[in-house]
PDB file of C-alpha atoms in Angstrom:
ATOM      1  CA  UNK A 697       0.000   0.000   0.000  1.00  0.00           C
ATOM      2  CA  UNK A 698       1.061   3.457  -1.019  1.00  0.00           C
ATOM      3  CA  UNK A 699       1.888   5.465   2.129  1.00  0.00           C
ATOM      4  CA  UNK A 700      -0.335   8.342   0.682  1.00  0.00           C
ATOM      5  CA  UNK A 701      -2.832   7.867  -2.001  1.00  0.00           C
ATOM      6  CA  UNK A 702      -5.247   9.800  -4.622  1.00  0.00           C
ATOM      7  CA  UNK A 703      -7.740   8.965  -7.168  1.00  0.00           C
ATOM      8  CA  UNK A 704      -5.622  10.063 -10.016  1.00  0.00           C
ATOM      9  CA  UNK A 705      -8.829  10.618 -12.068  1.00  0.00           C
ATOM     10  CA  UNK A 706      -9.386  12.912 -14.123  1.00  0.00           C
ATOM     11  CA  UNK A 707     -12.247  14.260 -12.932  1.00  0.00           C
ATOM     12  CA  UNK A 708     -14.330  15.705 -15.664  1.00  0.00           C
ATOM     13  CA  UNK A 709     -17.101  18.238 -14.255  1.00  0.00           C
ATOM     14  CA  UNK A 710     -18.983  21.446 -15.668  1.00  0.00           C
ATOM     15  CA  UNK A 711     -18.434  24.720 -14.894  1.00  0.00           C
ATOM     16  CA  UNK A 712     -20.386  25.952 -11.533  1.00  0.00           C
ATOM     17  CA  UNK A 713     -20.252  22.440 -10.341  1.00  0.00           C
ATOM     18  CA  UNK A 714     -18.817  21.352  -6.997  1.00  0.00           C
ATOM     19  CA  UNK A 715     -15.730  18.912  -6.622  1.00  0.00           C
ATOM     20  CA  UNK A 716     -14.412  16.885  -3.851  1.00  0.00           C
ATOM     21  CA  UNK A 717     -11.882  14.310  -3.910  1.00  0.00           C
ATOM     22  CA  UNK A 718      -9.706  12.750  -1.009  1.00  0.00           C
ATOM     23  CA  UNK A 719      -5.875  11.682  -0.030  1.00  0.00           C
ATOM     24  CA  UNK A 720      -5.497   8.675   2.694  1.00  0.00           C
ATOM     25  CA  UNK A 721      -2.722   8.556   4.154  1.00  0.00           C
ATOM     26  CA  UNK A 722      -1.106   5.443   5.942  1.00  0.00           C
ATOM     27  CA  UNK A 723       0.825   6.709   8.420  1.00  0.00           C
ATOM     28  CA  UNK A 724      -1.079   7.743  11.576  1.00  0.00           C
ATOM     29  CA  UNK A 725       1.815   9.781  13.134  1.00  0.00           C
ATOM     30  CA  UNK A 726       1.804  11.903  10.321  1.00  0.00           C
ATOM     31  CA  UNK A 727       2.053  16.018  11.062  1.00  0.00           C
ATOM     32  CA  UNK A 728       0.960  18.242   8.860  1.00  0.00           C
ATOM     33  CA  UNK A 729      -0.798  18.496   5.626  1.00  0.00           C
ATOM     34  CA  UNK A 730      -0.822  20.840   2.360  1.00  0.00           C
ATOM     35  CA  UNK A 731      -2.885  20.624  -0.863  1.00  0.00           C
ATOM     36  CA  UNK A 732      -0.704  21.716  -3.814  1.00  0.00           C
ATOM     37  CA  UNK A 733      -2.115  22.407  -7.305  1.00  0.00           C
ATOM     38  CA  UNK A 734       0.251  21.591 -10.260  1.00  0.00           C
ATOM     39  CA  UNK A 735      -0.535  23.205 -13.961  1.00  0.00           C
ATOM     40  CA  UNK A 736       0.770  21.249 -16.985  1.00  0.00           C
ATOM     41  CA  UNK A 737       4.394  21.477 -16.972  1.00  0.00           C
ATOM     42  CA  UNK A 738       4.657  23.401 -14.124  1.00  0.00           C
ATOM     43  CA  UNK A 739       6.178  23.349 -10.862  1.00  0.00           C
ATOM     44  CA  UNK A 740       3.539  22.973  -8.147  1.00  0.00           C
ATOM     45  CA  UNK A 741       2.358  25.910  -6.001  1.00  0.00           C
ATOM     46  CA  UNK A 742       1.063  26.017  -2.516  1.00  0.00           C
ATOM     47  CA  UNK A 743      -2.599  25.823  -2.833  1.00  0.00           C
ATOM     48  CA  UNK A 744      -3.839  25.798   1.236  1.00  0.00           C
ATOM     49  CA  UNK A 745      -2.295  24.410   4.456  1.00  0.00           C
ATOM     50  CA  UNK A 746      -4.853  21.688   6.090  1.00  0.00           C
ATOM     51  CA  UNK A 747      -5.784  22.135   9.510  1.00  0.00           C
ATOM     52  CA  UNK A 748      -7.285  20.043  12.270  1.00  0.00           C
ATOM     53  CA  UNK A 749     -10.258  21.947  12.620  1.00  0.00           C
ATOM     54  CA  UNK A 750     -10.450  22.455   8.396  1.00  0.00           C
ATOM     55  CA  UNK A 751     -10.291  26.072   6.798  1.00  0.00           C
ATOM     56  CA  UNK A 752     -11.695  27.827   3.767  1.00  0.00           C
ATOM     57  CA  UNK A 753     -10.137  29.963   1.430  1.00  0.00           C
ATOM     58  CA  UNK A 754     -12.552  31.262  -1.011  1.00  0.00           C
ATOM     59  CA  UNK A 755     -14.185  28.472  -2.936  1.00  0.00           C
ATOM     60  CA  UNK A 756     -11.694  26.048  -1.579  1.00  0.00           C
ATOM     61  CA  UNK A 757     -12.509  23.814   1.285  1.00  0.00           C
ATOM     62  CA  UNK A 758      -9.718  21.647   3.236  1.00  0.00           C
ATOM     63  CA  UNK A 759     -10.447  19.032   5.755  1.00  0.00           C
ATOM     64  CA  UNK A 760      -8.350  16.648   7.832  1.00  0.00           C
ATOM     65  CA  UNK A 761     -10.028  13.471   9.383  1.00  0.00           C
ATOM     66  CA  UNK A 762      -7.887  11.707  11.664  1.00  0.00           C
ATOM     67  CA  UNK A 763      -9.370   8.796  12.881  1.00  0.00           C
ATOM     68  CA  UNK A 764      -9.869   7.732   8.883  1.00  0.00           C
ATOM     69  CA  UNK A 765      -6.463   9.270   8.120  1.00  0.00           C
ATOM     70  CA  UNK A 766      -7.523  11.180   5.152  1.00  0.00           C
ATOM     71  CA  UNK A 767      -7.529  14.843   3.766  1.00  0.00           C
ATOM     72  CA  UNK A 768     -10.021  16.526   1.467  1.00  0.00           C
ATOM     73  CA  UNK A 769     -10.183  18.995  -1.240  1.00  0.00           C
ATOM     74  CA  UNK A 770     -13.791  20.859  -1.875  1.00  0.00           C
ATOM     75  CA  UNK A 771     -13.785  23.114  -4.978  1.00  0.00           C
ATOM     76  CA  UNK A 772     -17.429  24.795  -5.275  1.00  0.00           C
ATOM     77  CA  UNK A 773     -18.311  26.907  -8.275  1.00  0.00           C
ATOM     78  CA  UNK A 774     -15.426  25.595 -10.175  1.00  0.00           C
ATOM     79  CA  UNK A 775     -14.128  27.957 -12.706  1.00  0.00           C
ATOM     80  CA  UNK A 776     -12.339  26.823 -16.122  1.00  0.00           C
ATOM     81  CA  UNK A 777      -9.553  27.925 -14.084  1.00  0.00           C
ATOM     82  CA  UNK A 778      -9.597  25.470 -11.595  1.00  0.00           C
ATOM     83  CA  UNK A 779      -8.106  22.767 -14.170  1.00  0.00           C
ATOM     84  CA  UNK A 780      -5.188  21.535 -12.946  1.00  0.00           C
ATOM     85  CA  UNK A 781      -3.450  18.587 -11.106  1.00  0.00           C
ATOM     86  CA  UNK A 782      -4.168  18.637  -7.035  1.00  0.00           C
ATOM     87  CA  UNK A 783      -1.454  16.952  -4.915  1.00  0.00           C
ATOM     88  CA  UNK A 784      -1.690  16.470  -1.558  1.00  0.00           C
ATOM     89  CA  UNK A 785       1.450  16.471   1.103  1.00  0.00           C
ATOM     90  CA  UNK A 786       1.794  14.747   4.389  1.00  0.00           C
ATOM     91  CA  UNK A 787       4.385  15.198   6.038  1.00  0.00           C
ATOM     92  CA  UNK A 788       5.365  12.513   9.027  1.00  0.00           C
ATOM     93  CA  UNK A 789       8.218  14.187  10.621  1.00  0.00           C
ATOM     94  CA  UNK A 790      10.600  17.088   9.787  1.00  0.00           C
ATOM     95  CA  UNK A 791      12.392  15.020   6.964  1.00  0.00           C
ATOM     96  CA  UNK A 792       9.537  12.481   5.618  1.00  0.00           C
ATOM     97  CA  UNK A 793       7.945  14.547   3.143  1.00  0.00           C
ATOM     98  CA  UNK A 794       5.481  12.528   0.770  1.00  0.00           C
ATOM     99  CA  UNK A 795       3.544  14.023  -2.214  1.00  0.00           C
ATOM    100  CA  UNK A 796       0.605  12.105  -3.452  1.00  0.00           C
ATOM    101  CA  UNK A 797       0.838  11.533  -7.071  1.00  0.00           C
ATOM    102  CA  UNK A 798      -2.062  13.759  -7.773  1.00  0.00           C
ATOM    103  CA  UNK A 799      -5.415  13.675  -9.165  1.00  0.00           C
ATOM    104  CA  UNK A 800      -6.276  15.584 -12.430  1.00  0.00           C
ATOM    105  CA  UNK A 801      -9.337  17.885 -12.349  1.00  0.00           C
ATOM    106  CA  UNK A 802     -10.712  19.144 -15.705  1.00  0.00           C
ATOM    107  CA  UNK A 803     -13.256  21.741 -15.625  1.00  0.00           C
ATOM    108  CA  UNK A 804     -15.153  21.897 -19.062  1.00  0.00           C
ATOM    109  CA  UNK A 805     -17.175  24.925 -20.508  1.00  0.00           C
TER     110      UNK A 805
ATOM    111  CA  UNK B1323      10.732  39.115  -5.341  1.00  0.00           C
ATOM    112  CA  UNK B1324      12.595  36.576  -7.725  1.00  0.00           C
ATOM    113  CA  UNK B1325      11.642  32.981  -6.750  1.00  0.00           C
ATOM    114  CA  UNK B1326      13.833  29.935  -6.571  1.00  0.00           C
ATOM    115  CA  UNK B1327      15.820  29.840  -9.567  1.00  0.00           C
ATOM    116  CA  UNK B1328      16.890  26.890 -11.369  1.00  0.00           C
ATOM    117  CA  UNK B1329      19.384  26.075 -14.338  1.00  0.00           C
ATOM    118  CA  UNK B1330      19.535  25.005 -16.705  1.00  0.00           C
ATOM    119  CA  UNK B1331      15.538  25.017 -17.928  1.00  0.00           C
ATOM    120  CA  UNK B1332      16.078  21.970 -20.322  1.00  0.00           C
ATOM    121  CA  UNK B1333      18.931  19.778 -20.535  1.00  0.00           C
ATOM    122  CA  UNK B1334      19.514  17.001 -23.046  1.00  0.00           C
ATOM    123  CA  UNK B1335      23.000  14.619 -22.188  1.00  0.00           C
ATOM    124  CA  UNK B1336      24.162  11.540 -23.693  1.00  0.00           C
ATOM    125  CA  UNK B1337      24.064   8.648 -20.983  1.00  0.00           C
ATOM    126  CA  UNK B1338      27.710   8.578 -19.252  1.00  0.00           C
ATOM    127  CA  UNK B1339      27.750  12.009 -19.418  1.00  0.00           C
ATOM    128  CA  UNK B1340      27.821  13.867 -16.267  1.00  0.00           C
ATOM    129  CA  UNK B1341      24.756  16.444 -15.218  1.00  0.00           C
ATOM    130  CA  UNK B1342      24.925  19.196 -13.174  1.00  0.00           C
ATOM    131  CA  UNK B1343      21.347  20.756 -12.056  1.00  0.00           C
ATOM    132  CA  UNK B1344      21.954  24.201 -10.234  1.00  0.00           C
ATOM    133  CA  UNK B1345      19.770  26.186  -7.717  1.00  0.00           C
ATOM    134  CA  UNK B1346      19.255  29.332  -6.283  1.00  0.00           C
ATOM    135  CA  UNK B1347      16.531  29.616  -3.184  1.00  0.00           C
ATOM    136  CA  UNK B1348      14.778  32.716  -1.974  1.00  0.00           C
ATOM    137  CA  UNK B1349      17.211  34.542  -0.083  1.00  0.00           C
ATOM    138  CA  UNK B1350      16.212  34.275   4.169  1.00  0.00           C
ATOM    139  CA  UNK B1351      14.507  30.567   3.352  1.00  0.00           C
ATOM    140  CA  UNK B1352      16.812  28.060   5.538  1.00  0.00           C
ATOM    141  CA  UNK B1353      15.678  24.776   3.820  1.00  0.00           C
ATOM    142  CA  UNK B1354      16.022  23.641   0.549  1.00  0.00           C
ATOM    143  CA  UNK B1355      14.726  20.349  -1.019  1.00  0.00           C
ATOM    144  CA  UNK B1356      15.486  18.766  -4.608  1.00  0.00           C
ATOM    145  CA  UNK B1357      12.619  16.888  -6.135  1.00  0.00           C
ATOM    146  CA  UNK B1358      12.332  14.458  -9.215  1.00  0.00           C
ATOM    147  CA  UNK B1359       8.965  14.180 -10.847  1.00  0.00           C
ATOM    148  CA  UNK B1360       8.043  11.556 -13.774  1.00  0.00           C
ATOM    149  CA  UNK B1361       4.736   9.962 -14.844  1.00  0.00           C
ATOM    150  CA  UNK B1362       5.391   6.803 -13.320  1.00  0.00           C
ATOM    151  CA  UNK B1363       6.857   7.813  -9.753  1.00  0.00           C
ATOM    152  CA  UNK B1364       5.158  10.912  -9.182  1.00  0.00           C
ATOM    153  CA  UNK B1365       7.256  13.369  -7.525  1.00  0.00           C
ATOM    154  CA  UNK B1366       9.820  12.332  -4.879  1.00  0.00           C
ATOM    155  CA  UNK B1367      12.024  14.050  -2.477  1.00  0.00           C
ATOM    156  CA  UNK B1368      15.694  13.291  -3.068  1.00  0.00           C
ATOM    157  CA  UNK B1369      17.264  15.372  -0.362  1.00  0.00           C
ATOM    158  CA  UNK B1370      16.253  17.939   1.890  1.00  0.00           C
ATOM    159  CA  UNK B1371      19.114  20.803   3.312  1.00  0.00           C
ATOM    160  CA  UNK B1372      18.654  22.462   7.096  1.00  0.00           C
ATOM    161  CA  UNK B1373      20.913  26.079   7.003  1.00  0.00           C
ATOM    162  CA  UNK B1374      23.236  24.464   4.661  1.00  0.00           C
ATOM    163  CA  UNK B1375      23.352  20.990   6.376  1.00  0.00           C
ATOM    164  CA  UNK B1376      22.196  17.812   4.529  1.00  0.00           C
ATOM    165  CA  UNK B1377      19.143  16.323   7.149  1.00  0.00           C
ATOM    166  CA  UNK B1378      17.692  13.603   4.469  1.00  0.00           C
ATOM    167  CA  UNK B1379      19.219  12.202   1.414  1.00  0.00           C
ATOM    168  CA  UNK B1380      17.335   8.836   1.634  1.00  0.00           C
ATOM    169  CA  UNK B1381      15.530   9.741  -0.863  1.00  0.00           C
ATOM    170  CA  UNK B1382      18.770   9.975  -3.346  1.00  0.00           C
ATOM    171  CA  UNK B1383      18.333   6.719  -5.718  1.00  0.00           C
ATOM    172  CA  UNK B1384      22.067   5.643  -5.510  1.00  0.00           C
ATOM    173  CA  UNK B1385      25.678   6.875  -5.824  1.00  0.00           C
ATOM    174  CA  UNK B1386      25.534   8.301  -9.240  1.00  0.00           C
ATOM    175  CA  UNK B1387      23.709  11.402  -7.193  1.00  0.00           C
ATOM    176  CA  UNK B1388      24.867  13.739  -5.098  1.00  0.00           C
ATOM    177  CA  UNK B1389      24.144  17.137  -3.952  1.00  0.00           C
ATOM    178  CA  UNK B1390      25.727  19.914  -2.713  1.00  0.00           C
ATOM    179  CA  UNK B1391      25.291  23.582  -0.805  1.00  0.00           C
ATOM    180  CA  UNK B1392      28.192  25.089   0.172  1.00  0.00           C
ATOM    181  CA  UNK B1393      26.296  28.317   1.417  1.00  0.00           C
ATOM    182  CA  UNK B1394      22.636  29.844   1.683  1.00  0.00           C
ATOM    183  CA  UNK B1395      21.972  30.816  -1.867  1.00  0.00           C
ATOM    184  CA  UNK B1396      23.386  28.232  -3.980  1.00  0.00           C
ATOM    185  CA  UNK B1397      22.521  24.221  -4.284  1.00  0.00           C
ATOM    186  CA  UNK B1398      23.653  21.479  -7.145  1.00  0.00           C
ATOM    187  CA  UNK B1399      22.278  18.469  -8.315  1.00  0.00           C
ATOM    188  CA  UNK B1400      24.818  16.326  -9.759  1.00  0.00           C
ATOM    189  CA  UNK B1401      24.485  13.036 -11.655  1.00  0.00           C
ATOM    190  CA  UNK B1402      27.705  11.277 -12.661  1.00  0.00           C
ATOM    191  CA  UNK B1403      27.087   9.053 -14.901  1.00  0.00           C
ATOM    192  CA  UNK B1404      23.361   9.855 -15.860  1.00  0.00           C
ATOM    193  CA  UNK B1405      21.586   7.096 -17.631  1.00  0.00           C
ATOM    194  CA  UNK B1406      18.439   7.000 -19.296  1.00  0.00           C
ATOM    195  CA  UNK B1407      16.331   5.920 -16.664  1.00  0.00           C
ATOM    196  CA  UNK B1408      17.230   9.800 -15.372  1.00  0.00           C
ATOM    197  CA  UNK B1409      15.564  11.530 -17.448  1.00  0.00           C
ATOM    198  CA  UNK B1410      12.949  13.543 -15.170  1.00  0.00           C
ATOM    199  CA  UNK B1411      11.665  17.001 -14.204  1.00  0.00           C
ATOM    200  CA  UNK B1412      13.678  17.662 -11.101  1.00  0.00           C
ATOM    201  CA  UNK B1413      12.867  20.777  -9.501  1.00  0.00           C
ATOM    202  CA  UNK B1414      14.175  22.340  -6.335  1.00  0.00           C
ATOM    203  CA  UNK B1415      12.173  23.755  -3.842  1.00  0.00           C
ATOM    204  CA  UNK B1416      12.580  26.000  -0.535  1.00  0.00           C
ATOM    205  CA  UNK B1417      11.222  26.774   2.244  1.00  0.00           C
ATOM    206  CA  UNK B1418      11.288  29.502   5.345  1.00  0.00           C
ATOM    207  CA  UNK B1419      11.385  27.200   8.186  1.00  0.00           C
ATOM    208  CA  UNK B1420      11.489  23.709   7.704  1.00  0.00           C
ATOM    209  CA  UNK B1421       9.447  21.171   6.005  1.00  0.00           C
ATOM    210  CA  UNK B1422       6.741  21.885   7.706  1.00  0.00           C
ATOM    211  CA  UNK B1423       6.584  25.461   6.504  1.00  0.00           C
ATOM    212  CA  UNK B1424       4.985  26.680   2.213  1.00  0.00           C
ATOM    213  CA  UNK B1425       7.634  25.296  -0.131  1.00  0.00           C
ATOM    214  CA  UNK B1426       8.487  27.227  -2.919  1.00  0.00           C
ATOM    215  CA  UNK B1427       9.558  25.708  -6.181  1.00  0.00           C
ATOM    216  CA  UNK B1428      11.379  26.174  -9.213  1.00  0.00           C
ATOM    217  CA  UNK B1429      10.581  25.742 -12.688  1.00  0.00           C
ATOM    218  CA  UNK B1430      12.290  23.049 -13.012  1.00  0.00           C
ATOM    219  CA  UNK B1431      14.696  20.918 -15.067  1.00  0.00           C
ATOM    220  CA  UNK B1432      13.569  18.973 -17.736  1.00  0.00           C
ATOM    221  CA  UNK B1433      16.631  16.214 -18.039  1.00  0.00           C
ATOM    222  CA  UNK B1434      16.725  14.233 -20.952  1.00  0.00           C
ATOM    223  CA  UNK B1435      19.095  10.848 -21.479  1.00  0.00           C
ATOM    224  CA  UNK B1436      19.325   9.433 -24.252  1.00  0.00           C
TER     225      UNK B1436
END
């Protein structure tokens, strides 16, 4: 088993719609956890921190759910924008960094 | 504010050749981290630097790599001898405090072996 993990997709969805998908994560000691979005040969950019008690950012939505060991990504009114590749990051300790290998979101008109 | 700035953009090296990937953080950032990305392995940490100091290079595949930072603003990426099964985006990243902390990356090298 992969020690983090994402539907790699793609996810396919109208504009205006609203998008969710997930990262599980293996490790249970694990610290802290990032969503980072990723445009076609790009470098990936920081897109929100997750917390414990989950934060919002605009349309964006992060959660963090311990006791299943997963994170989640909420996009509502989704703009053509919003197309990109979403990677979560947990990171167990100040060295064990692990990116998720990302799941592709594709907004259509 | 320039970003972290990597060289070269694109490389393309005959296999047995030796690569050099080079790396500039943002100036203050303590921690710097090289990445390799490719379709089938995602994107993996190689090695991450504390104020100058390697902390993690378990993530370097074998000997052919190495990496260095002999001060704050400057990091390399070295493959000696590359092979195709190099060939990768590797971008570097850095970051203010620790891994914990945003990470800012590059645009990355594009390395091709052939």
């Amino acid at each position: 088993r992969k020690e983090v993990e994402q539907d790699p997709g793609p996810f396919n969805v109208p504009e205006g719609a609203t998008v969710a998908f997930n990262c599980t994560y293996s490790n249970s000691a694990s610290q802290s956890f990032f969503w980072y979005r990723q445009d076609c040969r790009k470098e990936p950019k920081l897109l929100m921190s997750v917390y414990s008690s989950g934060n919002e950012d605009g349309r964006f939505t992060a959660q963090l759910n311990r006791a299943s060991q997963y994170i989640s990504l909420l996009i509502r009114d989704s703009k053509l924008s919003d197309s990109a590749t979403y990677l979560c990051v947990v990171i167990h300790s100040a060295s064990k960094i692990i990116f998720g290998s990302g799941t592709r979101l594709s907004i259509r008109p | 504010d320039a970003g972290v700035i990597q060289s070269p953009r694109h490389e393309v090296t005959e296999m047995g050749q030796e690569v050099t990937l080079r790396c500039k953080p943002i100036s203050g950032h303590n921690s710097l981290f090289w990445y390799r990305q490719t379709m089938m392995r995602g994107l993996e940490l190689l090695i991450y630097f504390n104020n100058n100091v390697p902390i993690d290079d378990s993530g370097m595949p074998e000997d052919r790599f190495s990496a260095k930072m002999p001060n704050a603003s400057f990091s390399t990426l070295k493959i000696q001898p590359s092979e195709p099964r190099d060939s990768a985006v590797y971008f570097c990243a850095s970051s203010p405090q620790g891994a914990n902390t945003e990470a800012f990356f590059g645009q990355g090298t594009r390395l091709t072996v052939v």
